[in-house]
Short mmCIF file of C-alpha atoms and ligand atoms in Angstrom, two decimals:
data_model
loop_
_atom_site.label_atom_id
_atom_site.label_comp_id
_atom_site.label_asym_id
_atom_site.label_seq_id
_atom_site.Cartn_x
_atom_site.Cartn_y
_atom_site.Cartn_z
CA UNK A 22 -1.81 -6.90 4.67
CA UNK A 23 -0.18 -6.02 8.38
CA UNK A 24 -1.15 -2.32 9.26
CA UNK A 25 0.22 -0.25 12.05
CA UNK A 26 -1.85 2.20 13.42
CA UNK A 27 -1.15 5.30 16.11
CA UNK A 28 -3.47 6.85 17.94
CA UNK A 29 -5.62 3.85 18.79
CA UNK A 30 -7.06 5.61 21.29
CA UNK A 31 -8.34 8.36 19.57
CA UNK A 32 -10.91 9.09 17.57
CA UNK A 33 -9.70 7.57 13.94
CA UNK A 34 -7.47 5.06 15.08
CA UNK A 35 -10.00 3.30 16.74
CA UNK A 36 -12.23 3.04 13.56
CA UNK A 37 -9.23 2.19 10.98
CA UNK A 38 -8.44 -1.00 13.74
CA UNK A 39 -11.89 -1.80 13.52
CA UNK A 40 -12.09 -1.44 9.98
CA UNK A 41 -8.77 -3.44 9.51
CA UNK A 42 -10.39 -6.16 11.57
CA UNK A 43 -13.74 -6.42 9.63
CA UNK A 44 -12.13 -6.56 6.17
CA UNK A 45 -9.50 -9.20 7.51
CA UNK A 46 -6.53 -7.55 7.66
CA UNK A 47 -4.02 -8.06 10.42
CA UNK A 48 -3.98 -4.76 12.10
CA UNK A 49 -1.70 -3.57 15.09
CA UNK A 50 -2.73 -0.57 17.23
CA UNK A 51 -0.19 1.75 19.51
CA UNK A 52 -1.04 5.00 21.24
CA UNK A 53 1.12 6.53 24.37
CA UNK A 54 -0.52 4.63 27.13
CA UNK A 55 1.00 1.82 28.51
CA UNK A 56 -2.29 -0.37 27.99
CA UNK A 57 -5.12 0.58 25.12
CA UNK A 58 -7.39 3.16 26.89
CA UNK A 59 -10.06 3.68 24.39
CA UNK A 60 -13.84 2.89 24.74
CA UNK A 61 -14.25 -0.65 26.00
CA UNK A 62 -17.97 -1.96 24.03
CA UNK A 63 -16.76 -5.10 22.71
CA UNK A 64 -15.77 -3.94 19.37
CA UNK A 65 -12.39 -5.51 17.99
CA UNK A 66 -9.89 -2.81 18.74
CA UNK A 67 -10.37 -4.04 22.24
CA UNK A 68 -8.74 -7.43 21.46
CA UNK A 69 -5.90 -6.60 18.51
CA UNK A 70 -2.66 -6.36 19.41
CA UNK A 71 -1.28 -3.54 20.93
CA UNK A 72 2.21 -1.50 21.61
CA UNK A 73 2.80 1.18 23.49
CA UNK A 74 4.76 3.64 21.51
CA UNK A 75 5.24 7.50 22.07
CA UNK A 76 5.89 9.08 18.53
CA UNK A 77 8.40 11.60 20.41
CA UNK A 78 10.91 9.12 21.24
CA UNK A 79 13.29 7.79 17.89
CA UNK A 80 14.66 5.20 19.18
CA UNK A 81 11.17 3.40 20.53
CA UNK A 82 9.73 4.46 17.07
CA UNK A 83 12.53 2.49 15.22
CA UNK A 84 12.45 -0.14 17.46
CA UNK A 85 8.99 -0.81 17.43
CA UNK A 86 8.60 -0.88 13.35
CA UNK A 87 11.49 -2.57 12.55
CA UNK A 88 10.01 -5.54 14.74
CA UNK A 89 6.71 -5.04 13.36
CA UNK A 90 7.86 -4.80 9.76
CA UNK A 91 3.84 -3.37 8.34
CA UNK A 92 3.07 -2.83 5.05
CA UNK A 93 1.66 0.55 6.28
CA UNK A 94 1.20 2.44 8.76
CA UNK A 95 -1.63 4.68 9.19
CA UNK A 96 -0.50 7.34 11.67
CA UNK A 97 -3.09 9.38 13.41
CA UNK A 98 -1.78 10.00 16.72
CA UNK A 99 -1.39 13.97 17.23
CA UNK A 100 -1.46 16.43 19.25
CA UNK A 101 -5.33 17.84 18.42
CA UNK A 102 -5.96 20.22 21.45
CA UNK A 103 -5.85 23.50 18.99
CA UNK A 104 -6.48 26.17 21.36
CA UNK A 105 -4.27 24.95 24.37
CA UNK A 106 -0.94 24.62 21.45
CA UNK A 107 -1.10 28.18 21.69
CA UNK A 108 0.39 28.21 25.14
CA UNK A 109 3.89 28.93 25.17
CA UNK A 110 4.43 26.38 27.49
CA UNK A 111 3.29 23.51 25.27
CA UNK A 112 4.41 24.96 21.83
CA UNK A 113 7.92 22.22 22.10
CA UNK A 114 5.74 19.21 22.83
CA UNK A 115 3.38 20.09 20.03
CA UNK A 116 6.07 20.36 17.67
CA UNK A 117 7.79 17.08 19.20
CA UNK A 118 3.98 15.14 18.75
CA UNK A 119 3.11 16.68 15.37
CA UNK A 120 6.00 17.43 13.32
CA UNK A 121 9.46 15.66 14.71
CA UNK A 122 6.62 12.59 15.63
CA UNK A 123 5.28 12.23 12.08
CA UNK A 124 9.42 12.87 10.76
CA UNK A 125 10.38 9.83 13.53
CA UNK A 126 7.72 7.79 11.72
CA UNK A 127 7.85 8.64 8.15
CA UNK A 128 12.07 7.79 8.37
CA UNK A 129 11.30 4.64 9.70
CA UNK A 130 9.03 3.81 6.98
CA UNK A 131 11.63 4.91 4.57
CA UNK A 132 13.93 2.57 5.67
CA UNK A 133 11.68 -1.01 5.40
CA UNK A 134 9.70 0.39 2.62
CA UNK A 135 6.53 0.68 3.65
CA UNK A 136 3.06 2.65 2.85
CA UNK A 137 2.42 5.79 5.17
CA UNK A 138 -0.82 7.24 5.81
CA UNK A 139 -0.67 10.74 7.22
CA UNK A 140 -3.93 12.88 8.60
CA UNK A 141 -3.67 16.58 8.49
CA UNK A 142 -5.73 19.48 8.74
CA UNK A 143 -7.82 22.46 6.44
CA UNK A 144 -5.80 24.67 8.87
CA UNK A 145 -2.16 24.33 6.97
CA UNK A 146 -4.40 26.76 5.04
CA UNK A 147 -5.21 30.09 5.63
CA UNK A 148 -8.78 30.34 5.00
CA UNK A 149 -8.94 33.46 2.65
CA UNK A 150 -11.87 33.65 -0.29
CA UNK A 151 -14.23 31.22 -0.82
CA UNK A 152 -13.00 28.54 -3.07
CA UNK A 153 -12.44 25.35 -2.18
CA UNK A 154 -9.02 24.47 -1.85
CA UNK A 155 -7.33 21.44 -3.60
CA UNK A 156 -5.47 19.04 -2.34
CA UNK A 157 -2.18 20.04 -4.24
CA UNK A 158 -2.88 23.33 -3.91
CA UNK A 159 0.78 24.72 -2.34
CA UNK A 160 -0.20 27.93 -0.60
CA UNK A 161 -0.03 27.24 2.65
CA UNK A 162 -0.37 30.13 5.43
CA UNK A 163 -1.35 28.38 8.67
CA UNK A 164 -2.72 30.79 11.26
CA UNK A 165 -2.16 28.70 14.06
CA UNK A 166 0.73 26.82 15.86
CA UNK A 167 -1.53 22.92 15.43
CA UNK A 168 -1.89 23.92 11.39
CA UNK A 169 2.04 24.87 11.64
CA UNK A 170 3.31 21.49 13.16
CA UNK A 171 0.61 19.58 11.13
CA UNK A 172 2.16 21.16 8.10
CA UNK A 173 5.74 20.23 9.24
CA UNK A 174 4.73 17.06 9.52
CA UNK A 175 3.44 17.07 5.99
CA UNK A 176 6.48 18.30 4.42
CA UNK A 177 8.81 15.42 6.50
CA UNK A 178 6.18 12.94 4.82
CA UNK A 179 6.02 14.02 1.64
CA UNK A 180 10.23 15.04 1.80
CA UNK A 181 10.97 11.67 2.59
CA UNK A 182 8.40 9.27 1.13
CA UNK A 183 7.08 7.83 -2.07
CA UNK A 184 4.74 5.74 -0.87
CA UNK A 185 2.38 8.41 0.93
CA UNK A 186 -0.77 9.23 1.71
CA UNK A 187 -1.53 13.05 2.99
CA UNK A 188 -5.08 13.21 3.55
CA UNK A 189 -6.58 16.21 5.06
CA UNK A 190 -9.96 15.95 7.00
CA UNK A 191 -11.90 18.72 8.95
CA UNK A 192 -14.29 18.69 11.68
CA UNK A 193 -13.78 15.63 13.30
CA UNK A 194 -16.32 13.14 15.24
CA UNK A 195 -16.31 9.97 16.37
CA UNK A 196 -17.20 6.99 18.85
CA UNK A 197 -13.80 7.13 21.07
CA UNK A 198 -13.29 11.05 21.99
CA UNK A 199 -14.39 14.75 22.85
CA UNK A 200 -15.85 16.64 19.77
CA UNK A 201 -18.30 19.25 18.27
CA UNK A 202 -20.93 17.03 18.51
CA UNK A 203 -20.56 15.74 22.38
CA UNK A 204 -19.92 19.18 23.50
CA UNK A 205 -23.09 20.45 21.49
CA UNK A 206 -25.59 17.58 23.63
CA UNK A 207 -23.43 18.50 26.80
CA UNK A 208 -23.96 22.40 26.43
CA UNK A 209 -27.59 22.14 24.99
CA UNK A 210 -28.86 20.07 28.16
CA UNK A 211 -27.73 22.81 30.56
CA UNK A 212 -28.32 26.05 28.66
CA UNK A 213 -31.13 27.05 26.97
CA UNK A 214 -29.53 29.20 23.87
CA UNK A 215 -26.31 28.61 22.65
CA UNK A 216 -24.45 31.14 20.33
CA UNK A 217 -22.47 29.03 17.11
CA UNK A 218 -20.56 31.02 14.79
CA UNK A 219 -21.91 31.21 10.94
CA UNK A 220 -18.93 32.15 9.38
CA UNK A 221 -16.59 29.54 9.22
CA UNK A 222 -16.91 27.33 6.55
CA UNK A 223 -16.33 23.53 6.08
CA UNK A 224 -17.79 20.08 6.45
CA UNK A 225 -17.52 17.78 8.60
CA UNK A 226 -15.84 14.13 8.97
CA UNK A 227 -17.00 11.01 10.70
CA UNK A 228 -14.07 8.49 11.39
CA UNK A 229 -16.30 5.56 11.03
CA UNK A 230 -16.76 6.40 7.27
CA UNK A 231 -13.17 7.88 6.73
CA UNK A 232 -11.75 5.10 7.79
CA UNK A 233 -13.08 2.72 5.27
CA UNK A 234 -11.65 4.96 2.54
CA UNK A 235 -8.11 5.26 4.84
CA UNK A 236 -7.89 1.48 4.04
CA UNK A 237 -9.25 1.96 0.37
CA UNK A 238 -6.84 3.78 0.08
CA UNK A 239 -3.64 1.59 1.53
CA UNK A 240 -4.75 -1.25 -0.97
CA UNK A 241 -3.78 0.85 -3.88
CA UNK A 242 -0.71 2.44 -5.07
CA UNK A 243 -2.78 5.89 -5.92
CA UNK A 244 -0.13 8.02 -3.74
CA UNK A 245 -0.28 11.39 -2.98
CA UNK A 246 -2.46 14.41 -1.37
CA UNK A 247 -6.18 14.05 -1.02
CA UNK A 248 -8.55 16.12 1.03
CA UNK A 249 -11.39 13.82 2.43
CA UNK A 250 -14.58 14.91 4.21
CA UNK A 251 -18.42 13.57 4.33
CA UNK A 252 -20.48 14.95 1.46
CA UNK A 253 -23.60 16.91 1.74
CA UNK A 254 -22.33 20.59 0.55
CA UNK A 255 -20.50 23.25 2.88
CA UNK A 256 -21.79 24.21 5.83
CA UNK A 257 -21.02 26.58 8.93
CA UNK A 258 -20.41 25.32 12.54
CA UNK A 259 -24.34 27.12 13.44
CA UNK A 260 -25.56 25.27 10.27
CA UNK A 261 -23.85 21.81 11.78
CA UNK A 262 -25.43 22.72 15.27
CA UNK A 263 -28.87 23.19 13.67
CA UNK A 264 -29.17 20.14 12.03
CA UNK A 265 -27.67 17.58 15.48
CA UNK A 266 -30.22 19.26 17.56
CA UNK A 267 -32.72 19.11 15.19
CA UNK A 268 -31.90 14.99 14.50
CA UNK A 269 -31.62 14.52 18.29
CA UNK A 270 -35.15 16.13 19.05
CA UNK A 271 -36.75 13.75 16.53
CA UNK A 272 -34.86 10.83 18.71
CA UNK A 273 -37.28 11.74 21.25
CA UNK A 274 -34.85 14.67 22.98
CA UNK A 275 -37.76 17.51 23.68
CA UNK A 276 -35.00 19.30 25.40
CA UNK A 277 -33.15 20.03 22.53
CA UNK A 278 -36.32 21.03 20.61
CA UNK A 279 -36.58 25.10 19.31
CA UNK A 280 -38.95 25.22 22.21
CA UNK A 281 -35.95 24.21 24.64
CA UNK A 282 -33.02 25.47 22.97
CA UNK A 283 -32.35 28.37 20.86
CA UNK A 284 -29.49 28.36 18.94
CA UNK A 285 -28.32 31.54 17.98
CA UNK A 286 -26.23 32.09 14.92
CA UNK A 287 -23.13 34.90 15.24
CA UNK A 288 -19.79 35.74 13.90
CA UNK A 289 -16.52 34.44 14.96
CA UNK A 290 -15.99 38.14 15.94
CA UNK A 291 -18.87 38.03 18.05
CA UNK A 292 -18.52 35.33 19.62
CA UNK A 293 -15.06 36.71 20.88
CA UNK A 294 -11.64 35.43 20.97
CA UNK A 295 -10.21 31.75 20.86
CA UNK A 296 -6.47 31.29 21.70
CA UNK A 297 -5.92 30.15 18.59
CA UNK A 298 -7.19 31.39 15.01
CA UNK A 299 -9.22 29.24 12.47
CA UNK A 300 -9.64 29.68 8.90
CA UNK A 301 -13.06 31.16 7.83
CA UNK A 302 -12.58 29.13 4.30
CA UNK A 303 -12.34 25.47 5.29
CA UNK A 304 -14.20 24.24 2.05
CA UNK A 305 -12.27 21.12 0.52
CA UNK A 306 -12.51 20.21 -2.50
CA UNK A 307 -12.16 16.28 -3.01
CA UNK A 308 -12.53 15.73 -6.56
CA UNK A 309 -9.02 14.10 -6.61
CA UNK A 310 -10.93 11.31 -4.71
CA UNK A 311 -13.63 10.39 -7.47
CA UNK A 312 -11.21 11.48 -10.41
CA UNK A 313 -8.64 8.43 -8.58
CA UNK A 314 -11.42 6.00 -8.97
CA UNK A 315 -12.15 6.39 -4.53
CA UNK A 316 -15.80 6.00 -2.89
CA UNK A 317 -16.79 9.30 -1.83
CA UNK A 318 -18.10 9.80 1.84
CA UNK A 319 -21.44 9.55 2.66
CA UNK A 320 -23.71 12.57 3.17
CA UNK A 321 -22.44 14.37 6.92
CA UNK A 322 -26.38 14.39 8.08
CA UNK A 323 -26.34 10.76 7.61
CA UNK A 324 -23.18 10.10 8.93
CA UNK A 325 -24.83 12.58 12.38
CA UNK A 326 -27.77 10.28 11.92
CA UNK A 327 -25.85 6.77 12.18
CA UNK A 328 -23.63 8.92 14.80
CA UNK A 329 -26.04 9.61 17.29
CA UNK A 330 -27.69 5.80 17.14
CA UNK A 331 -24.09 4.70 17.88
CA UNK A 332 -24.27 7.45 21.39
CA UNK A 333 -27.69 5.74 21.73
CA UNK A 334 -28.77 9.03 22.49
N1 LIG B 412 -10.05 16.16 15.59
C1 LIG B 412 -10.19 16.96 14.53
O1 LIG B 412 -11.14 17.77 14.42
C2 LIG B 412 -9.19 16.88 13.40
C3 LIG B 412 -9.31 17.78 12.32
C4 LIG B 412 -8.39 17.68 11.26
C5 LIG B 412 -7.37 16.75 11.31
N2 LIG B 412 -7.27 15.92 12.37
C6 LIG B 412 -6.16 14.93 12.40
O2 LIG B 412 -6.71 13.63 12.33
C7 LIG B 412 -5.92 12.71 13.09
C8 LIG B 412 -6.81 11.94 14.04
O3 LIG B 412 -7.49 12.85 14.90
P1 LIG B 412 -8.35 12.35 16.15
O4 LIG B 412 -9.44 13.36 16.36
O5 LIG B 412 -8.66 10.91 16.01
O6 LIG B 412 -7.26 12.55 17.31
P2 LIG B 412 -7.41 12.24 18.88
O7 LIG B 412 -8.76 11.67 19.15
O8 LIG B 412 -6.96 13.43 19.61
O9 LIG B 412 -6.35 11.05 19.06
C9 LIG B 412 -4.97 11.28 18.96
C10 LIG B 412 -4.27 10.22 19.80
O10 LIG B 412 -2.85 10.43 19.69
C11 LIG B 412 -2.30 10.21 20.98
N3 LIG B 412 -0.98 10.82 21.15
C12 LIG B 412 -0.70 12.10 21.51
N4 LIG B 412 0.62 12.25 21.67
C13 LIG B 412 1.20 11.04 21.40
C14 LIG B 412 2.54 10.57 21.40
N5 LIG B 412 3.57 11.37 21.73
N6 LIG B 412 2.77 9.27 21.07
C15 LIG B 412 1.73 8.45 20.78
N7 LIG B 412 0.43 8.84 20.76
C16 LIG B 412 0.18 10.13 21.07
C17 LIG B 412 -3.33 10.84 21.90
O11 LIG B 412 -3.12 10.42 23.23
P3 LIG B 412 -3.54 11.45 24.43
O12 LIG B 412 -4.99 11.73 24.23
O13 LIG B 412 -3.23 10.66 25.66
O14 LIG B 412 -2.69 12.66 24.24
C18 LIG B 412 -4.63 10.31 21.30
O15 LIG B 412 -4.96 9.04 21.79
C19 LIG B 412 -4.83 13.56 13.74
O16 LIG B 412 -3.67 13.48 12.96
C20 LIG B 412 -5.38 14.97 13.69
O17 LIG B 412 -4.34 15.93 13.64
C21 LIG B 412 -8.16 15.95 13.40
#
């Protein structure tokens, strides 16, 4: 199987290459720099080949897959900076990256008939109640202008494909970028007490295991929307904070120890305002994984565990 992948030097793309490579597959990675720019540690990614490709531009996009000619693409290069979308300023680029991107992609997979992965977001949703919300669940409200283009680029996916994969993921972390995690050990070395909100709702996702089901996945024919997250129960971003400070003190980090570091659970409204708005109800439910015959994520305290060994913290 030849796989494209975008985003190579972000956080998922650089575990599905890997992945690719250690199952044998012939995988080819592009991001927007002219060279790959991810983590260099002598993992595969660092060797595979490599195209530069901006997902703006058509004509490269066309280009670039009709040469390559995969049997899928697994597209996760987006804009993720949530908060900064909200500037007026960068609201046309967002919408270029995330939604005309994913519809520059998605035609050219139309047109030599190939299998398209596509990674979106809990935040096409709008977070009200307390259920979890299924993967073909069709109320969408996004409260935010990422969720909005991350929806748009849904709908060109699923408007112009068959043979797709929409599979929503929350809370994000892995080897090759910024995320809750990182900033958590950054912050908790400098302050003693942090304030992390308790009432927003989810679980998290560690590329390294996602991306073994992302390629489950493309060796099926078991199309459609899927939410997929570790396992382990819901959880709030204080709960999440908790539980890497309390796995990284046990590493032999006093400083991050209750004596060091008190972590201080509060509302969203008292924490105060974020540019952008986030769902208080980011439960997924990913039954639809099990019920199509998929390996479930491991537990998301193992996955921090095996996470933080990888940081050699
Ligand atoms: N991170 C999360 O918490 C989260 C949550 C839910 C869903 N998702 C989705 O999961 C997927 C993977 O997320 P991630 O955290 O791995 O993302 P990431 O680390 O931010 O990586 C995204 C990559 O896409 C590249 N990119 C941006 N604009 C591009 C363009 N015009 N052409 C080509 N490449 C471009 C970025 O390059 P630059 O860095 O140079 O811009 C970056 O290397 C995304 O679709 C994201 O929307 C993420």
């Amino acid at each position: 199987m030849k796989v494209f992948v975008t985003g190579v030097a972000g956080q998922l793309g650089h575990d599905v290459m890997n992945e690719l490579a250690e199952r044998g597959y012939e995988g080819i990675g592009s991001d927007i720099k002219e060279t790959f720019s991810g983590v260099f540690e002598g993992t595969a990614v660092e060797k595979m080949p490599y195209v530069q490709m901006d997902i703006t531009d058509a004509g490269s996009v066309r280009n670039v897959l009709a040469s390559v000619k995969p049997d899928a693409v697994v597209h996760c290069a987006a804009w993720t900076a949530v908060d900064l979308a909200e500037d007026e300023d960068k609201q046309d680029t967002v919408y270029a990256v995330n939604a005309a991107g994913t519809r520059n992609i998605a035609e050219v997979c139309r047109e030599i008939d190939c299998k398209m992965v596509y990674l979106s977001t809990d935040y096409v949703f709008d977070g009200t109640g307390t259920e979890p919300w299924k993967p073909d669940c069709k109320d969408y409200s996004p409260l935010n202008v990422y969720g909005k283009t991350k929806l748009e680029g849904e709908q060109a996916v699923s408007g112009l494909l068959e043979k797709y994969f929409i599979v929503r993921i929350a809370w994000v972390f892995g080897k090759n970028g910024r995320n809750f995690i990182r900033t958590m050990l950054d912050l908790g070395k400098k302050h003693d007490r942090l304030t992390v909100v308790n009432d927003q709702i989810g679980t998290p996702t560690y590329t390294f295991d996602l991306a073994r089901l992302l390629v489950d996945m493309i060796e099926t024919e078991k199309y459609g929307y899927y939410h997929a997250t570790n396992e382990g129960g819901y959880i709030s971003w204080y709960d999440f904070a908790v539980e890497v400070f309390r796995q990284a003190a046990e590493m032999g980090h006093p400083e991050y120890d209750a004596e060091h570091l008190e972590i201080v659970s509060v509302t969203t409204k008292e924490y105060g305002d974020s540019k952008a708005a986030r769902p208080f109800n980011s439960r997924l439910d990913k039954s639809k994984l099990q019920e199509n015959g998929f390996e479930l994520l491991p537990d998301w305290r193992d996955a921090v565990r095996r996470y933080l060994n990888v940081l050699k913290l």
